[in-house]
Coordinates of C-alpha atoms and ligand atoms in Angstrom, one line a residue:
Chain F
X1 CA 0.0 0.0 0.0
X2 CA 2.6 2.5 1.1
X3 CA 4.6 1.7 -2.0
X4 CA 1.6 2.3 -4.3
X5 CA 0.9 5.6 -2.6
X6 CA 4.5 6.7 -2.8
X7 CA 4.6 5.8 -6.5
X8 CA 1.3 7.7 -7.0
X9 CA 2.7 10.8 -5.2
X10 CA 5.9 10.8 -7.3
X11 CA 3.9 10.3 -10.5
X12 CA 1.3 12.9 -9.4
X13 CA 3.8 15.4 -8.5
X14 CA 5.3 15.1 -12.0
X15 CA 1.8 15.5 -13.5
X16 CA 1.2 18.6 -11.4
X17 CA 4.5 20.2 -12.5
X18 CA 3.7 19.4 -16.2
X19 CA 0.3 20.8 -15.9
X20 CA 1.5 24.0 -14.2
X21 CA 3.3 25.1 -17.4
X22 CA 0.2 24.4 -19.5
X23 CA -2.1 26.2 -17.2
X24 CA 0.1 29.3 -17.3
X25 CA 0.3 29.2 -21.1
X26 CA -3.5 28.7 -21.4
X27 CA -4.7 30.8 -18.5
X28 CA -2.5 33.8 -19.1
X29 CA -1.4 33.8 -22.7
X30 CA -4.7 32.1 -23.9
X31 CA -2.7 29.7 -26.0
X32 CA -4.1 26.2 -25.9
X33 CA -0.8 24.5 -26.7
X34 CA -1.4 21.1 -28.2
X35 CA 2.3 20.7 -28.9
X36 CA 3.1 20.9 -25.2
X37 CA 4.1 17.3 -24.8
X38 CA 6.4 17.5 -27.7
X39 CA 8.4 20.1 -25.9
X40 CA 8.7 17.8 -23.0
X41 CA 10.0 15.0 -25.2
X42 CA 12.4 17.4 -26.9
X43 CA 13.8 18.3 -23.5
X44 CA 14.0 14.6 -22.6
X45 CA 16.1 14.0 -25.8
X46 CA 18.3 17.0 -25.0
X47 CA 19.0 15.6 -21.5
X48 CA 19.6 12.1 -23.0
X49 CA 22.1 13.6 -25.5
X50 CA 23.9 15.6 -22.8
X51 CA 24.1 12.6 -20.5
X52 CA 25.1 9.9 -23.0
X53 CA 27.1 12.1 -25.3
X54 CA 28.8 14.5 -22.9
X55 CA 28.4 12.8 -19.5
X56 CA 26.5 15.9 -18.3
X57 CA 24.3 15.0 -15.2
X58 CA 20.6 15.8 -15.7
X59 CA 20.9 18.2 -12.8
X60 CA 23.4 20.2 -14.7
X61 CA 21.3 19.5 -17.8
X62 CA 18.4 21.3 -16.2
X63 CA 20.4 24.4 -15.9
X64 CA 21.3 24.3 -19.6
X65 CA 18.0 23.0 -21.1
X66 CA 15.5 25.1 -19.1
X67 CA 16.9 28.6 -20.0
X68 CA 17.2 27.5 -23.6
X69 CA 13.6 26.3 -23.6
X70 CA 12.6 29.7 -22.2
X71 CA 14.3 31.5 -25.0
X72 CA 13.0 29.1 -27.6
X73 CA 9.4 29.4 -26.4
X74 CA 9.7 33.1 -26.2
X75 CA 10.8 33.2 -29.9
X76 CA 8.0 30.8 -30.9
X77 CA 5.5 33.1 -29.2
X78 CA 6.9 36.2 -30.8
X79 CA 7.3 34.8 -34.3
X80 CA 4.6 32.2 -34.6
X81 CA 1.9 33.1 -32.2
X82 CA 2.0 36.9 -32.1
X83 CA 0.5 37.2 -35.6
X84 CA -2.4 35.1 -34.3
X85 CA -2.8 37.2 -31.3
X86 CA -2.9 40.4 -33.4
X87 CA -5.4 38.9 -35.8
X88 CA -7.8 37.4 -33.3
X89 CA -10.8 39.7 -32.6
X90 CA -11.1 38.3 -29.1
X91 CA -9.6 35.8 -26.7
X92 CA -12.0 33.0 -27.7
X93 CA -11.0 33.3 -31.3
X94 CA -7.4 33.2 -30.2
X95 CA -8.0 30.0 -28.4
X96 CA -9.3 28.3 -31.6
X97 CA -6.5 29.7 -33.7
X98 CA -3.9 28.6 -31.2
X99 CA -5.3 25.0 -31.1
X100 CA -4.9 24.8 -34.9
X101 CA -1.5 26.4 -35.0
X102 CA 0.0 24.3 -32.2
X103 CA -1.5 21.2 -33.6
X104 CA 0.5 21.9 -36.7
X105 CA 3.5 22.6 -34.6
X106 CA 3.1 19.1 -33.1
X107 CA 3.9 17.5 -36.4
X108 CA 6.9 19.8 -37.0
X109 CA 8.5 18.9 -33.7
X110 CA 7.6 15.3 -33.7
X111 CA 8.7 14.9 -37.3
X112 CA 12.1 16.5 -36.6
X113 CA 12.6 14.2 -33.6
X114 CA 11.6 11.1 -35.6
X115 CA 14.1 12.2 -38.3
X116 CA 16.8 12.7 -35.7
X117 CA 16.2 9.8 -33.4
X118 CA 14.0 7.4 -35.2
X119 CA 11.0 5.7 -33.5
X120 CA 12.9 3.7 -30.9
X121 CA 12.5 4.0 -27.2
X122 CA 15.3 5.8 -25.3
X123 CA 16.4 5.7 -21.7
X124 CA 19.6 6.1 -19.7
X125 CA 20.7 4.9 -16.4
X126 CA 21.0 7.8 -13.9
X127 CA 20.8 7.3 -10.1
X128 CA 19.4 3.9 -10.9
X129 CA 19.8 2.4 -7.5
X130 CA 17.3 1.6 -4.7
X131 CA 17.1 3.7 -1.6
X132 CA 15.0 3.3 1.6
X133 CA 12.4 6.0 2.0
X134 CA 9.6 5.9 4.6
X135 CA 10.2 2.2 5.0
X136 CA 9.9 1.5 1.3
X137 CA 12.4 0.8 -1.4
X138 CA 12.2 3.3 -4.2
X139 CA 14.5 4.2 -7.1
X140 CA 16.8 7.1 -6.3
X141 CA 16.2 8.8 -9.6
X142 CA 12.4 9.0 -8.9
X143 CA 13.0 10.4 -5.4
X144 CA 15.4 13.0 -6.8
X145 CA 12.9 13.9 -9.5
X146 CA 10.2 14.3 -6.8
X147 CA 12.4 16.5 -4.7
X148 CA 13.2 18.8 -7.6
X149 CA 9.5 18.8 -8.7
X150 CA 8.5 20.0 -5.2
X151 CA 11.1 22.7 -5.2
X152 CA 10.1 24.0 -8.6
X153 CA 6.4 23.9 -7.8
X154 CA 6.9 25.7 -4.5
X155 CA 9.1 28.3 -6.1
X156 CA 6.6 28.9 -8.8
X157 CA 3.7 29.1 -6.4
X158 CA 5.5 31.6 -4.2
X159 CA 6.6 33.7 -7.1
X160 CA 3.1 33.9 -8.4
X161 CA 1.4 34.7 -5.1
X162 CA 4.1 36.7 -3.2
X163 CA 5.7 39.0 -5.7
X164 CA 4.3 42.0 -7.7
X165 CA 5.5 40.5 -11.0
X166 CA 3.7 37.2 -10.2
X167 CA 0.6 39.0 -9.1
X168 CA 0.7 40.9 -12.4
X169 CA 0.9 37.6 -14.3
X170 CA -2.3 36.4 -12.5
X171 CA -3.9 39.8 -13.2
X172 CA -3.5 39.2 -16.9
X173 CA -5.3 35.8 -16.5
X174 CA -8.1 37.4 -14.5
X175 CA -8.7 40.5 -16.7
X176 CA -6.4 41.5 -19.5
X177 CA -8.3 44.7 -20.2
X178 CA -7.9 45.9 -16.6
X179 CA -4.3 44.7 -16.6
X180 CA -3.2 47.4 -19.1
X181 CA -4.8 50.0 -16.8
X182 CA -2.2 49.2 -14.1
X183 CA 0.7 49.6 -16.6
X184 CA 1.0 45.9 -17.4
X185 CA 2.3 45.4 -20.9
X186 CA -0.1 42.5 -21.7
X187 CA 1.5 41.3 -24.9
X188 CA 4.9 41.2 -23.3
X189 CA 3.6 39.5 -20.2
X190 CA 1.8 36.9 -22.3
X191 CA 5.0 36.2 -24.2
X192 CA 7.1 35.9 -21.0
X193 CA 4.4 33.7 -19.4
X194 CA 4.2 31.4 -22.4
X195 CA 8.0 31.1 -22.3
X196 CA 7.9 30.3 -18.6
X197 CA 5.4 27.5 -19.3
X198 CA 7.8 26.2 -21.9
X199 CA 10.6 26.3 -19.4
X200 CA 8.6 24.4 -16.9
X201 CA 7.7 21.6 -19.3
X202 CA 11.3 21.4 -20.3
X203 CA 12.3 20.9 -16.7
X204 CA 9.7 18.2 -16.5
X205 CA 11.1 16.6 -19.6
X206 CA 14.6 16.4 -18.2
X207 CA 13.3 14.9 -15.0
X208 CA 11.0 12.4 -16.7
X209 CA 14.0 11.3 -18.9
X210 CA 15.8 10.2 -15.7
X211 CA 13.3 7.5 -14.8
X212 CA 11.0 6.8 -17.8
X213 CA 11.7 5.4 -21.3
X214 CA 10.5 7.7 -24.0
X215 CA 10.3 7.9 -27.8
X216 CA 9.8 10.6 -30.4
X217 CA 6.1 10.0 -30.4
X218 CA 5.5 9.9 -26.6
X219 CA 4.6 13.6 -26.5
X220 CA 0.9 13.3 -27.0
X221 CA 0.5 11.2 -23.8
X222 CA 1.9 14.1 -21.8
X223 CA -0.2 16.7 -23.5
X224 CA -3.2 14.7 -22.7
X225 CA -2.3 14.2 -19.1
X226 CA -1.5 17.9 -18.7
X227 CA -4.8 18.8 -20.3
X228 CA -6.8 16.5 -18.0
X229 CA -5.0 17.9 -14.9
X230 CA -5.5 21.5 -16.0
X231 CA -9.2 21.1 -16.8
X232 CA -9.7 19.1 -13.6
X233 CA -8.0 21.6 -11.4
X234 CA -9.6 24.6 -13.0
X235 CA -7.8 26.7 -15.7
X236 CA -5.1 29.0 -14.4
X237 CA -5.2 27.6 -10.9
X238 CA -1.8 26.4 -9.5
X239 CA -3.4 24.7 -6.4
X240 CA -5.8 23.0 -8.7
X241 CA -2.9 21.6 -10.7
X242 CA -1.4 20.2 -7.6
X243 CA -4.5 18.6 -6.3
X244 CA -5.6 17.2 -9.6
X245 CA -2.1 16.1 -10.5
X246 CA -1.8 14.2 -7.3
X247 CA -5.3 12.7 -7.6
X248 CA -4.4 11.5 -11.1
X249 CA -1.1 10.0 -10.1
X250 CA -2.5 8.3 -7.0
X251 CA -5.4 6.8 -8.9
X252 CA -3.1 5.5 -11.6
X253 CA -0.7 3.9 -9.2
X254 CA -3.5 2.3 -7.0
X255 CA -5.3 0.9 -10.0
X256 CA -2.1 -0.3 -11.6
X257 CA -1.0 -2.2 -8.5
X258 CA -4.4 -3.5 -7.2
X259 CA -6.6 -3.8 -10.3
X260 CA -4.9 -4.0 -13.7
X261 CA -2.1 -1.8 -15.1
X262 CA -3.9 -1.8 -18.4
X263 CA -6.7 0.2 -16.8
X264 CA -4.8 3.4 -15.9
X265 CA -6.0 5.3 -19.0
X266 CA -9.6 4.3 -18.3
X267 CA -9.2 5.5 -14.8
X268 CA -7.8 8.8 -16.0
X269 CA -10.9 9.5 -18.0
X270 CA -13.3 8.2 -15.4
X271 CA -11.8 10.6 -12.8
X272 CA -11.8 13.4 -15.4
X273 CA -15.5 12.8 -16.2
X274 CA -16.5 12.5 -12.6
X275 CA -14.9 15.8 -11.7
X276 CA -16.4 17.6 -14.7
X277 CA -19.9 16.2 -14.0
X278 CA -19.8 17.5 -10.4
X279 CA -17.8 20.7 -11.0
X280 CA -17.8 21.7 -14.7
X281 CA -15.3 24.5 -14.1
X282 CA -12.8 22.2 -12.4
X283 CA -12.1 21.6 -8.7
X284 CA -10.9 25.2 -8.1
X285 CA -12.5 26.9 -11.0
X286 CA -15.5 29.2 -11.0
X287 CA -18.4 28.5 -13.2
X288 CA -18.9 32.1 -14.1
X289 CA -16.2 33.4 -16.3
Chain V
X1 CA -1.8 69.4 -17.8
X2 CA -3.9 67.2 -20.1
X3 CA -4.5 68.6 -23.5
X4 CA -6.5 66.7 -26.1
X5 CA -7.2 67.8 -29.6
X6 CA -8.7 66.4 -32.8
X7 CA -9.8 63.1 -31.1
X8 CA -12.0 61.0 -33.4
X9 CA -13.2 57.4 -33.1
X10 CA -15.4 55.2 -35.1
X11 CA -17.0 51.8 -34.4
X12 CA -17.4 50.4 -37.9
X13 CA -19.4 53.1 -39.7
X14 CA -20.7 54.7 -36.5
X15 CA -18.7 57.8 -35.6
X16 CA -18.6 57.9 -31.8
X17 CA -16.3 60.8 -31.4
X18 CA -15.6 63.6 -33.9
X19 CA -12.7 66.0 -33.5
X20 CA -13.0 66.3 -29.7
X21 CA -10.8 68.9 -28.0
X22 CA -10.6 69.5 -24.3
X23 CA -8.1 70.2 -21.5
X24 CA -7.8 69.6 -17.8
X25 CA -5.5 71.6 -15.5
X26 CA -3.6 70.7 -12.4
X27 CA -6.0 70.3 -9.4
X28 CA -9.0 70.9 -11.6
X29 CA -12.2 69.0 -11.8
X30 CA -13.7 68.9 -15.2
X31 CA -16.9 67.1 -16.0
X32 CA -18.4 65.8 -19.3
X33 CA -22.1 66.2 -19.7
X34 CA -23.9 64.0 -22.3
X35 CA -26.9 61.8 -22.8
X36 CA -26.7 58.0 -23.0
X37 CA -24.7 57.0 -26.0
X38 CA -23.2 60.5 -26.5
X39 CA -19.7 59.1 -26.4
X40 CA -18.5 59.8 -22.9
X41 CA -17.1 56.4 -22.2
X42 CA -15.6 56.3 -25.6
X43 CA -13.9 59.6 -24.9
X44 CA -12.3 58.5 -21.7
X45 CA -11.2 55.2 -23.2
X46 CA -9.7 57.0 -26.2
X47 CA -7.7 59.3 -23.9
X48 CA -6.5 56.3 -21.9
X49 CA -5.4 54.6 -25.1
X50 CA -7.5 51.4 -24.6
X51 CA -9.5 51.8 -27.9
X52 CA -8.1 52.5 -31.3
X53 CA -8.7 56.0 -32.5
X54 CA -8.6 57.6 -36.0
X55 CA -5.2 59.1 -36.9
X56 CA -4.5 62.7 -36.2
X57 CA -5.3 62.9 -32.5
X58 CA -3.1 64.9 -30.2
X59 CA -2.9 64.1 -26.5
X60 CA -0.4 65.9 -24.3
X61 CA 0.2 65.2 -20.7
X62 CA 2.3 67.7 -18.8
X63 CA 3.8 68.8 -22.1
X64 CA 4.7 65.3 -23.2
X65 CA 3.1 63.9 -26.3
X66 CA 1.4 60.6 -25.3
X67 CA -0.7 60.3 -28.5
X68 CA 1.1 57.3 -29.9
X69 CA 1.6 55.4 -26.6
X70 CA 0.0 52.1 -25.7
X71 CA -2.3 52.1 -22.7
X72 CA 0.2 50.7 -20.3
X73 CA 2.7 53.4 -21.2
X74 CA 0.1 56.1 -20.7
X75 CA -0.4 54.9 -17.1
X76 CA 3.4 55.2 -16.7
X77 CA 3.1 58.8 -17.8
X78 CA 0.6 59.6 -15.1
X79 CA -2.9 59.2 -16.5
X80 CA -5.1 56.7 -14.8
X81 CA -8.6 55.5 -15.8
X82 CA -11.3 54.2 -13.5
X83 CA -13.4 52.5 -16.2
X84 CA -17.1 52.1 -16.5
X85 CA -17.9 48.9 -14.6
X86 CA -14.8 49.5 -12.3
X87 CA -12.3 47.1 -13.9
X88 CA -10.9 45.7 -10.7
X89 CA -9.4 42.2 -10.6
X90 CA -12.3 40.3 -9.1
X91 CA -10.4 37.1 -8.4
X92 CA -7.6 38.9 -6.5
X93 CA -7.7 40.3 -3.0
X94 CA -8.1 43.9 -2.1
X95 CA -4.5 44.0 -1.1
X96 CA -3.3 42.5 -4.4
X97 CA -5.4 45.0 -6.4
X98 CA -3.7 47.9 -4.6
X99 CA -0.3 46.3 -5.0
X100 CA -0.9 46.2 -8.8
X101 CA -2.2 49.7 -8.7
X102 CA 1.4 50.7 -7.8
X103 CA 2.8 48.6 -10.6
X104 CA 3.9 51.6 -12.8
X105 CA 7.5 52.6 -12.1
X106 CA 6.4 56.1 -11.3
X107 CA 4.4 54.7 -8.4
X108 CA 7.2 52.8 -6.7
X109 CA 8.7 55.7 -4.8
X110 CA 6.6 56.5 -1.8
X111 CA 4.3 53.6 -2.4
X112 CA 3.9 52.9 1.3
X113 CA 3.0 56.5 2.1
X114 CA 0.5 56.6 -0.8
X115 CA -1.1 53.3 0.3
X116 CA -1.5 55.0 3.7
X117 CA -3.2 58.0 2.1
X118 CA -5.5 55.7 0.1
X119 CA -6.5 53.7 3.1
X120 CA -7.2 56.9 4.9
X121 CA -9.5 58.0 2.1
X122 CA -11.2 54.6 2.1
X123 CA -10.9 53.0 5.6
X124 CA -13.1 50.2 4.4
X125 CA -10.3 48.9 2.2
X126 CA -8.0 48.5 5.2
X127 CA -10.6 46.3 6.9
X128 CA -11.1 44.3 3.8
X129 CA -7.5 43.8 2.7
X130 CA -7.6 40.1 2.5
X131 CA -11.1 39.9 0.9
X132 CA -11.5 38.6 -2.7
X133 CA -12.5 41.8 -4.6
X134 CA -15.5 40.4 -6.4
X135 CA -17.2 39.4 -3.1
X136 CA -17.3 43.0 -1.9
X137 CA -20.3 45.2 -2.1
X138 CA -20.7 47.5 -5.2
X139 CA -19.8 50.6 -3.2
X140 CA -16.7 48.9 -1.8
X141 CA -15.6 47.7 -5.2
X142 CA -16.0 51.3 -6.5
X143 CA -13.7 52.5 -3.7
X144 CA -11.2 49.9 -4.6
X145 CA -11.3 50.9 -8.2
X146 CA -10.6 54.5 -7.3
X147 CA -8.0 53.5 -4.7
X148 CA -6.2 51.3 -7.1
X149 CA -6.0 54.1 -9.7
X150 CA -4.7 56.5 -7.0
X151 CA -1.9 54.0 -6.2
X152 CA -0.5 54.7 -9.6
X153 CA 0.4 58.2 -8.5
X154 CA -1.5 59.9 -11.3
X155 CA -1.4 63.5 -12.4
X156 CA -4.7 63.0 -14.2
X157 CA -7.5 60.7 -13.1
X158 CA -10.3 59.8 -15.5
X159 CA -13.5 58.6 -13.8
X160 CA -16.4 57.0 -15.7
X161 CA -19.5 57.2 -13.6
X162 CA -17.9 56.5 -10.2
X163 CA -21.2 57.0 -8.3
X164 CA -23.0 54.4 -10.3
X165 CA -24.8 52.1 -7.8
X166 CA -23.9 54.1 -4.7
X167 CA -26.4 55.3 -2.1
X168 CA -27.0 59.0 -1.9
X169 CA -25.0 59.2 1.3
X170 CA -22.1 57.2 -0.3
X171 CA -22.2 59.6 -3.3
X172 CA -21.7 62.6 -1.0
X173 CA -18.8 60.8 0.6
X174 CA -17.3 59.9 -2.7
X175 CA -17.5 63.4 -4.0
X176 CA -15.9 64.7 -0.8
X177 CA -13.1 62.2 -1.4
X178 CA -12.7 63.4 -5.0
X179 CA -12.3 67.0 -3.7
X180 CA -9.5 65.8 -1.4
X181 CA -7.8 64.1 -4.3
X182 CA -8.0 67.3 -6.3
X183 CA -6.5 69.2 -3.4
X184 CA -3.4 66.9 -3.7
X185 CA -2.9 68.5 -7.2
X186 CA -4.5 65.7 -9.3
X187 CA -6.6 66.8 -12.2
X188 CA -9.9 65.0 -12.6
X189 CA -12.0 64.3 -15.7
X190 CA -15.3 63.2 -14.5
X191 CA -18.2 61.5 -16.3
X192 CA -21.5 61.3 -14.4
X193 CA -25.1 60.5 -15.1
X194 CA -26.0 62.9 -12.3
X195 CA -25.2 66.2 -13.9
X196 CA -26.5 68.1 -10.9
X197 CA -24.0 66.5 -8.6
X198 CA -21.1 66.6 -11.0
X199 CA -21.6 70.3 -11.7
X200 CA -21.6 70.9 -8.0
X201 CA -18.0 69.8 -7.6
X202 CA -16.7 70.6 -11.0
X203 CA -14.8 73.7 -11.9
X204 CA -15.6 73.4 -15.6
X205 CA -17.5 71.2 -17.9
X206 CA -18.0 70.2 -21.6
X207 CA -21.2 69.2 -23.2
X208 CA -20.9 66.2 -25.5
X209 CA -23.6 65.4 -28.1
X210 CA -23.3 62.6 -30.6
X211 CA -19.6 62.6 -30.3
X212 CA -19.2 66.3 -30.7
X213 CA -18.3 68.9 -28.1
X214 CA -21.2 71.4 -28.5
X215 CA -20.4 73.6 -25.5
X216 CA -18.2 74.3 -22.6
X217 CA -17.9 76.7 -19.7
X218 CA -17.4 77.0 -16.0
X219 CA -19.7 75.0 -13.8
X220 CA -21.7 78.1 -13.0
X221 CA -22.1 79.1 -16.6
X222 CA -23.3 75.6 -17.5
X223 CA -25.7 75.4 -14.5
X224 CA -27.4 78.6 -15.7
X225 CA -27.4 77.7 -19.4
X226 CA -31.1 77.1 -20.4
X227 CA -30.2 74.4 -22.9
X228 CA -28.1 72.6 -20.4
X229 CA -30.8 72.9 -17.8
X230 CA -33.4 71.4 -20.2
X231 CA -31.2 68.6 -21.4
X232 CA -29.3 67.5 -18.3
X233 CA -30.7 69.2 -15.2
X234 CA -34.3 68.1 -15.5
X235 CA -36.0 71.4 -16.7
X236 CA -36.4 74.6 -14.8
X237 CA -33.4 76.0 -12.9
X238 CA -33.4 75.1 -9.2
X239 CA -32.9 78.8 -8.2
X240 CA -36.2 79.9 -9.6
X241 CA -39.0 77.7 -8.2
X242 CA -42.1 77.7 -10.2
X243 CA -44.6 79.3 -7.8
Ligands
ATP301 N1 -17.4 48.5 -28.9 C1 -18.4 49.1 -29.5 N2 -18.8 48.7 -30.7 C2 -19.8 49.4 -31.4 N3 -20.4 50.5 -31.0 C3 -20.0 51.0 -29.8 C4 -19.0 50.3 -29.0 N4 -18.8 51.0 -27.9 C5 -19.7 52.1 -27.9 N5 -20.4 52.0 -29.1 C6 -21.4 53.0 -29.5 O1 -20.8 54.3 -29.5 C7 -21.7 55.2 -28.9 C8 -21.1 55.9 -27.7 O2 -20.9 55.0 -26.7 P1 -20.4 55.3 -25.2 O3 -20.3 54.1 -24.5 O4 -19.1 56.1 -25.4 O5 -21.5 56.3 -24.7 P2 -21.7 57.0 -23.3 O6 -21.8 58.4 -23.5 O7 -20.7 56.5 -22.4 O8 -23.1 56.4 -22.8 P3 -23.7 56.0 -21.4 O9 -24.1 57.3 -20.7 O10 -24.9 55.2 -21.6 O11 -22.6 55.3 -20.6 C9 -23.0 54.5 -28.6 O12 -23.9 54.7 -29.7 C10 -22.5 53.1 -28.5 O13 -23.6 52.2 -29.0
MG302 MG1 -20.7 55.4 -20.6

């Protein structure tokens, strides 16, 4: 039991981190990024390449990959998405446009990765030894990933709620019209927040690569999980991400160890439907908006 | 302080503003009179830079040309708008709303002292610091909207129907507050449905009809203008009772 719960928490923490980036991109920049999971896999490949090719530890890899992802996502927003933002008569229209554009982007990124790495599954052995934790035996790499996930999530939460800049980011999500009245440069804030979301998913990609096998076409699974968590938690809500992510991870782990590992996806959707039937705007979302 | 000239604005084919010119001095309260749909809200929005206007407008603030600036830069230059419907951040707390009010760089120096002034003007906001803004009463939200605008350290404050939804006693309190704001040297451009009240505290006023300024004068001149009385003050002048 403890082991299943521990596995669930580690998985759920990762889901929460992955979803936080998406909820920022969607809640603040109003970009529904369907290529989100591809960025995660790209970062996983980057970490793999750094580790196997240059013997760079994924911890150091984080410091290299995350800033690079930030810059890259900023550029993507400026070059690819800004024309959509300019063209969209309102935010709802932007949502639809962004779904189409990022769906296209999915194929570009996935295609490039397939061309570079082929369709095989990749993994590498990093901190792959067992350690004792709360009386259970767990893989050190998973435990390390969990620790970094908690640090990143906490840092993000504090930055968003305790600083003026973070509060400004939330203000754009709440009301972009009013945001400009308090001297917030909304297009700039949107671009930076989109880039921050990209940096977060890159961090998740590096961490995931230390304990999961992945292939060039694994991205869609992560996009889906992130979407489920974001919608379940309530768009734009960090706490919602945490709770929904943990719920998802726990339910997967419990079902996998007590019922049937083949049922995890079914459980994902059952949980998702149950939440939406009871609270259509998500656990922490408000119906009116 | 604020000088506006040749300001025009269309929504599709509808011309909402046509060559509007006006000015507001330091520590002056100027009101805009106009019927529903005359273009008052459009005028304030156009000055604040939140709607697209026709080319050729000139907006100067303290001698600086702010015509081409985006809305967020206009706030940085010292012009704050309290929009129709308040425009506060409903999901954020009162404290966070005020924190964001001081987001412009010009507002960072002396932020603590300014917050103290604002909380003195609106003591209710101090009690409600941790409350989610959207759960406050309409009057409290209006105070927050004005308080947040004041936190930006404005030279000019644009107010779009700040008394909307307030009780008569609250309106008196609000107008007393606006006088105190004016005494601090801030220029106010005020749009009000209640022309009687707004002319009482205003120094000057402009009359806006179908997007065109058709008259202006001191508050006293406007109060005694028969056309203004007929259109905005409900008929006969108050000074000459009808029996
Ligand atoms: N976004 C818009 N699109 C189309 N027409 C608009 C828009 N905003 C305003 N209008 C029109 O422009 C005219 C002026 O509107 P505005 O809101 O400026 O009037 P107002 O003087 O503030 O009226 P009120 O006293 O009712 O608030 C109206 O005829 C209105 O219907
Ligand atoms: Mg109006």
